[in-house]
Amino acid sequence: MVDPDTLLADALAQVDAAPNLAALEDVRIATVGRNAPLPLALRDVGTLPPEERGEAGKRLNITRQQIEARLTQRQAQLESSALADTLANDRIDVTLPGRAMPHGGLHVLTQTRREIEQIFLDMGYAIAEGPEVETEFNNFTALNIPDDHPAKADSDTLWVSDGVLLRTHTSPVQVRVMGAQDPPVAVICPGRVYRRDTQDATHSPIFHQVEGLVIDEGITLAHLKGTLEHVTKRLFGEDRKIRLRSGFFPFTEPSIEVDVSWGDGWMEILGAGMVDPNVLEHVGYDSTKVTGFAFGMGIERIAMLRHGIPDIRMLYDNDVRFLAQLSNS
Ligand code: DAH
């Protein structure tokens, strides 16, 4: 017959040493489980001589109650420390900074347009806009572009109906502005333009231009040059130079093409010139009294040069990985 005191001491030591609830369950099975020494001894009580049975059974039962009581107590202890652990680990620090939400920014073309606008607003220019669906008269005729000019061909222009087209440049806004006000004029006209072009790395059937127009008494090519020098430095850097080459546009005389210094060479950035007297007369200005200059630049081209964008299509694909690199946010 096993000694109940030895059983008790051994069992209580195991219970107290159980480090967690799973280990305690193992101790329960090993001490009061079906095949543990104590229940086995209780079953053997019947084999004892009758006069010993009562006392032995009583001692074993008391021992079992003592072990079970300690098991219950230890279980409560372990449960409450498990709960304390969970509470400590799952605690939320409400003072931690929140996780930033991804947010959008302005498209690089919008940024570029706004920067160009700001440069001219700072010089006192106004911003004028015109419709994208234009008359043939405003887009061509009033700008001194003859009927046989290649730009008027179906291969270059998207015609809407007879005499109506999608403007091929922002120059018709010049005509609208001069038709609506007397000199002096100092405006820029940003906007979308359309050409019947096949898309490739440098062409898009829809793109953006900024037109500029200044008309007053005594305006000369020197004003144009000074203006363009200032604008170029603000757009590309103080160290930049410009170079004027002679060019041809029907609405300016003389016409120039303007390059900006680029490393060891030059990059063409815009077309410009002194407004042709025929254009002034078309809108009813007295070309013996006022003169002016005009210029036109492509916003895509400026953005591509400034950011080293190799393909105009990247500006329209809306790949967020590309846009995010050039985002202002
Ligand atoms: N309209 C021209 C174009 O689309 C750009 C241009 C050149 C505008 C010279 C002007 C200018 O006002 O003077 O290519």
PDB file of N, CA, C and O in Angstrom, residues 279-316:
ATOM      1  N   VAL A 279      -2.117  90.511 -88.729  1.00  0.00           N
ATOM      2  CA  VAL A 279      -2.905  89.966 -87.612  1.00  0.00           C
ATOM      3  C   VAL A 279      -3.509  91.112 -86.804  1.00  0.00           C
ATOM      4  O   VAL A 279      -4.682  91.080 -86.424  1.00  0.00           O
ATOM      5  N   LEU A 280      -2.698  92.159 -86.587  1.00  0.00           N
ATOM      6  CA  LEU A 280      -3.208  93.322 -85.844  1.00  0.00           C
ATOM      7  C   LEU A 280      -4.368  93.972 -86.590  1.00  0.00           C
ATOM      8  O   LEU A 280      -5.387  94.335 -85.992  1.00  0.00           O
ATOM      9  N   GLU A 281      -4.231  94.107 -87.896  1.00  0.00           N
ATOM     10  CA  GLU A 281      -5.290  94.736 -88.684  1.00  0.00           C
ATOM     11  C   GLU A 281      -6.557  93.888 -88.685  1.00  0.00           C
ATOM     12  O   GLU A 281      -7.671  94.408 -88.642  1.00  0.00           O
ATOM     13  N   HIS A 282      -6.403  92.552 -88.699  1.00  0.00           N
ATOM     14  CA  HIS A 282      -7.549  91.642 -88.675  1.00  0.00           C
ATOM     15  C   HIS A 282      -8.444  91.892 -87.471  1.00  0.00           C
ATOM     16  O   HIS A 282      -9.653  91.741 -87.541  1.00  0.00           O
ATOM     17  N   VAL A 283      -7.832  92.236 -86.340  1.00  0.00           N
ATOM     18  CA  VAL A 283      -8.633  92.442 -85.136  1.00  0.00           C
ATOM     19  C   VAL A 283      -8.957  93.918 -84.915  1.00  0.00           C
ATOM     20  O   VAL A 283      -9.502  94.289 -83.880  1.00  0.00           O
ATOM     21  N   GLY A 284      -8.595  94.736 -85.888  1.00  0.00           N
ATOM     22  CA  GLY A 284      -8.963  96.148 -85.809  1.00  0.00           C
ATOM     23  C   GLY A 284      -7.977  97.007 -85.037  1.00  0.00           C
ATOM     24  O   GLY A 284      -8.304  98.129 -84.654  1.00  0.00           O
ATOM     25  N   TYR A 285      -6.773  96.535 -84.751  1.00  0.00           N
ATOM     26  CA  TYR A 285      -5.755  97.361 -84.117  1.00  0.00           C
ATOM     27  C   TYR A 285      -5.054  98.179 -85.216  1.00  0.00           C
ATOM     28  O   TYR A 285      -4.946  97.737 -86.359  1.00  0.00           O
ATOM     29  N   ASP A 286      -4.554  99.351 -84.815  1.00  0.00           N
ATOM     30  CA  ASP A 286      -3.829 100.194 -85.765  1.00  0.00           C
ATOM     31  C   ASP A 286      -2.341  99.805 -85.735  1.00  0.00           C
ATOM     32  O   ASP A 286      -1.627 100.146 -84.785  1.00  0.00           O
ATOM     33  N   SER A 287      -1.929  99.096 -86.775  1.00  0.00           N
ATOM     34  CA  SER A 287      -0.561  98.544 -86.763  1.00  0.00           C
ATOM     35  C   SER A 287       0.494  99.626 -86.974  1.00  0.00           C
ATOM     36  O   SER A 287       1.691  99.351 -86.888  1.00  0.00           O
ATOM     37  N   THR A 288       0.071 100.873 -87.238  1.00  0.00           N
ATOM     38  CA  THR A 288       1.068 101.939 -87.302  1.00  0.00           C
ATOM     39  C   THR A 288       1.295 102.531 -85.915  1.00  0.00           C
ATOM     40  O   THR A 288       2.232 103.287 -85.683  1.00  0.00           O
ATOM     41  N   LYS A 289       0.412 102.176 -84.967  1.00  0.00           N
ATOM     42  CA  LYS A 289       0.527 102.725 -83.610  1.00  0.00           C
ATOM     43  C   LYS A 289       1.062 101.716 -82.604  1.00  0.00           C
ATOM     44  O   LYS A 289       1.834 102.058 -81.718  1.00  0.00           O
ATOM     45  N   VAL A 290       0.579 100.475 -82.716  1.00  0.00           N
ATOM     46  CA  VAL A 290       0.999  99.479 -81.716  1.00  0.00           C
ATOM     47  C   VAL A 290       1.752  98.336 -82.384  1.00  0.00           C
ATOM     48  O   VAL A 290       1.546  98.022 -83.556  1.00  0.00           O
ATOM     49  N   THR A 291       2.627  97.767 -81.605  1.00  0.00           N
ATOM     50  CA  THR A 291       3.344  96.560 -82.042  1.00  0.00           C
ATOM     51  C   THR A 291       3.269  95.573 -80.890  1.00  0.00           C
ATOM     52  O   THR A 291       2.829  95.902 -79.787  1.00  0.00           O
ATOM     53  N   GLY A 292       3.732  94.378 -81.161  1.00  0.00           N
ATOM     54  CA  GLY A 292       3.693  93.401 -80.070  1.00  0.00           C
ATOM     55  C   GLY A 292       4.480  92.153 -80.385  1.00  0.00           C
ATOM     56  O   GLY A 292       4.944  91.963 -81.506  1.00  0.00           O
ATOM     57  N   PHE A 293       4.635  91.347 -79.361  1.00  0.00           N
ATOM     58  CA  PHE A 293       5.279  90.053 -79.599  1.00  0.00           C
ATOM     59  C   PHE A 293       4.373  88.929 -79.142  1.00  0.00           C
ATOM     60  O   PHE A 293       3.432  89.148 -78.367  1.00  0.00           O
ATOM     61  N   ALA A 294       4.653  87.754 -79.668  1.00  0.00           N
ATOM     62  CA  ALA A 294       3.886  86.567 -79.293  1.00  0.00           C
ATOM     63  C   ALA A 294       4.846  85.395 -79.197  1.00  0.00           C
ATOM     64  O   ALA A 294       5.942  85.416 -79.766  1.00  0.00           O
ATOM     65  N   PHE A 295       4.439  84.411 -78.440  1.00  0.00           N
ATOM     66  CA  PHE A 295       5.242  83.187 -78.380  1.00  0.00           C
ATOM     67  C   PHE A 295       4.326  82.011 -78.067  1.00  0.00           C
ATOM     68  O   PHE A 295       3.199  82.201 -77.612  1.00  0.00           O
ATOM     69  N   GLY A 296       4.800  80.833 -78.393  1.00  0.00           N
ATOM     70  CA  GLY A 296       4.022  79.634 -78.078  1.00  0.00           C
ATOM     71  C   GLY A 296       4.950  78.520 -77.656  1.00  0.00           C
ATOM     72  O   GLY A 296       5.989  78.291 -78.282  1.00  0.00           O
ATOM     73  N   MET A 297       4.609  77.871 -76.543  1.00  0.00           N
ATOM     74  CA  MET A 297       5.469  76.758 -76.081  1.00  0.00           C
ATOM     75  C   MET A 297       4.619  75.553 -75.722  1.00  0.00           C
ATOM     76  O   MET A 297       3.450  75.685 -75.363  1.00  0.00           O
ATOM     77  N   GLY A 298       5.218  74.380 -75.865  1.00  0.00           N
ATOM     78  CA  GLY A 298       4.519  73.144 -75.517  1.00  0.00           C
ATOM     79  C   GLY A 298       4.788  72.786 -74.065  1.00  0.00           C
ATOM     80  O   GLY A 298       5.945  72.724 -73.638  1.00  0.00           O
ATOM     81  N   ILE A 299       3.717  72.573 -73.305  1.00  0.00           N
ATOM     82  CA  ILE A 299       3.905  72.262 -71.877  1.00  0.00           C
ATOM     83  C   ILE A 299       4.560  70.889 -71.713  1.00  0.00           C
ATOM     84  O   ILE A 299       5.445  70.705 -70.864  1.00  0.00           O
ATOM     85  N   GLU A 300       4.146  69.924 -72.540  1.00  0.00           N
ATOM     86  CA  GLU A 300       4.756  68.597 -72.458  1.00  0.00           C
ATOM     87  C   GLU A 300       6.261  68.686 -72.683  1.00  0.00           C
ATOM     88  O   GLU A 300       7.044  68.072 -71.972  1.00  0.00           O
ATOM     89  N   ARG A 301       6.623  69.455 -73.704  1.00  0.00           N
ATOM     90  CA  ARG A 301       8.050  69.556 -74.044  1.00  0.00           C
ATOM     91  C   ARG A 301       8.851  70.149 -72.879  1.00  0.00           C
ATOM     92  O   ARG A 301       9.924  69.661 -72.533  1.00  0.00           O
ATOM     93  N   ILE A 302       8.324  71.202 -72.276  1.00  0.00           N
ATOM     94  CA  ILE A 302       9.019  71.828 -71.138  1.00  0.00           C
ATOM     95  C   ILE A 302       9.140  70.818 -69.985  1.00  0.00           C
ATOM     96  O   ILE A 302      10.210  70.667 -69.382  1.00  0.00           O
ATOM     97  N   ALA A 303       8.042  70.105 -69.703  1.00  0.00           N
ATOM     98  CA  ALA A 303       8.062  69.128 -68.595  1.00  0.00           C
ATOM     99  C   ALA A 303       9.064  68.012 -68.890  1.00  0.00           C
ATOM    100  O   ALA A 303       9.818  67.580 -68.009  1.00  0.00           O
ATOM    101  N   MET A 304       9.083  67.548 -70.141  1.00  0.00           N
ATOM    102  CA  MET A 304       9.987  66.452 -70.502  1.00  0.00           C
ATOM    103  C   MET A 304      11.443  66.882 -70.380  1.00  0.00           C
ATOM    104  O   MET A 304      12.294  66.148 -69.870  1.00  0.00           O
ATOM    105  N   LEU A 305      11.741  68.107 -70.819  1.00  0.00           N
ATOM    106  CA  LEU A 305      13.113  68.607 -70.724  1.00  0.00           C
ATOM    107  C   LEU A 305      13.522  68.777 -69.259  1.00  0.00           C
ATOM    108  O   LEU A 305      14.621  68.405 -68.858  1.00  0.00           O
ATOM    109  N   ARG A 306      12.625  69.335 -68.469  1.00  0.00           N
ATOM    110  CA  ARG A 306      12.995  69.613 -67.076  1.00  0.00           C
ATOM    111  C   ARG A 306      13.185  68.358 -66.251  1.00  0.00           C
ATOM    112  O   ARG A 306      14.004  68.322 -65.339  1.00  0.00           O
ATOM    113  N   HIS A 307      12.387  67.330 -66.547  1.00  0.00           N
ATOM    114  CA  HIS A 307      12.440  66.126 -65.713  1.00  0.00           C
ATOM    115  C   HIS A 307      13.127  64.951 -66.395  1.00  0.00           C
ATOM    116  O   HIS A 307      13.167  63.857 -65.837  1.00  0.00           O
ATOM    117  N   GLY A 308      13.641  65.166 -67.614  1.00  0.00           N
ATOM    118  CA  GLY A 308      14.303  64.069 -68.307  1.00  0.00           C
ATOM    119  C   GLY A 308      13.353  62.940 -68.662  1.00  0.00           C
ATOM    120  O   GLY A 308      13.724  61.773 -68.603  1.00  0.00           O
ATOM    121  N   ILE A 309      12.127  63.285 -69.024  1.00  0.00           N
ATOM    122  CA  ILE A 309      11.131  62.265 -69.396  1.00  0.00           C
ATOM    123  C   ILE A 309      11.361  61.911 -70.868  1.00  0.00           C
ATOM    124  O   ILE A 309      11.271  62.783 -71.733  1.00  0.00           O
ATOM    125  N   PRO A 310      11.660  60.645 -71.162  1.00  0.00           N
ATOM    126  CA  PRO A 310      12.080  60.298 -72.523  1.00  0.00           C
ATOM    127  C   PRO A 310      10.924  60.086 -73.507  1.00  0.00           C
ATOM    128  O   PRO A 310      11.164  60.090 -74.719  1.00  0.00           O
ATOM    129  N   ASP A 311       9.705  59.902 -73.033  1.00  0.00           N
ATOM    130  CA  ASP A 311       8.616  59.522 -73.933  1.00  0.00           C
ATOM    131  C   ASP A 311       7.344  60.247 -73.507  1.00  0.00           C
ATOM    132  O   ASP A 311       6.905  60.131 -72.351  1.00  0.00           O
ATOM    133  N   ILE A 312       6.746  60.994 -74.439  1.00  0.00           N
ATOM    134  CA  ILE A 312       5.567  61.807 -74.101  1.00  0.00           C
ATOM    135  C   ILE A 312       4.416  60.948 -73.592  1.00  0.00           C
ATOM    136  O   ILE A 312       3.593  61.387 -72.785  1.00  0.00           O
ATOM    137  N   ARG A 313       4.385  59.671 -74.036  1.00  0.00           N
ATOM    138  CA  ARG A 313       3.278  58.799 -73.625  1.00  0.00           C
ATOM    139  C   ARG A 313       3.281  58.529 -72.134  1.00  0.00           C
ATOM    140  O   ARG A 313       2.240  58.251 -71.540  1.00  0.00           O
ATOM    141  N   MET A 314       4.450  58.646 -71.506  1.00  0.00           N
ATOM    142  CA  MET A 314       4.514  58.430 -70.050  1.00  0.00           C
ATOM    143  C   MET A 314       3.647  59.454 -69.317  1.00  0.00           C
ATOM    144  O   MET A 314       3.173  59.200 -68.208  1.00  0.00           O
ATOM    145  N   LEU A 315       3.437  60.605 -69.949  1.00  0.00           N
ATOM    146  CA  LEU A 315       2.630  61.651 -69.310  1.00  0.00           C
ATOM    147  C   LEU A 315       1.141  61.317 -69.322  1.00  0.00           C
ATOM    148  O   LEU A 315       0.367  61.916 -68.576  1.00  0.00           O
ATOM    149  N   TYR A 316       0.745  60.390 -70.175  1.00  0.00           N
ATOM    150  CA  TYR A 316      -0.690  60.078 -70.284  1.00  0.00           C
ATOM    151  C   TYR A 316      -1.044  58.674 -69.832  1.00  0.00           C
ATOM    152  O   TYR A 316      -2.214  58.341 -69.694  1.00  0.00           O
TER     153      TYR A 316
END
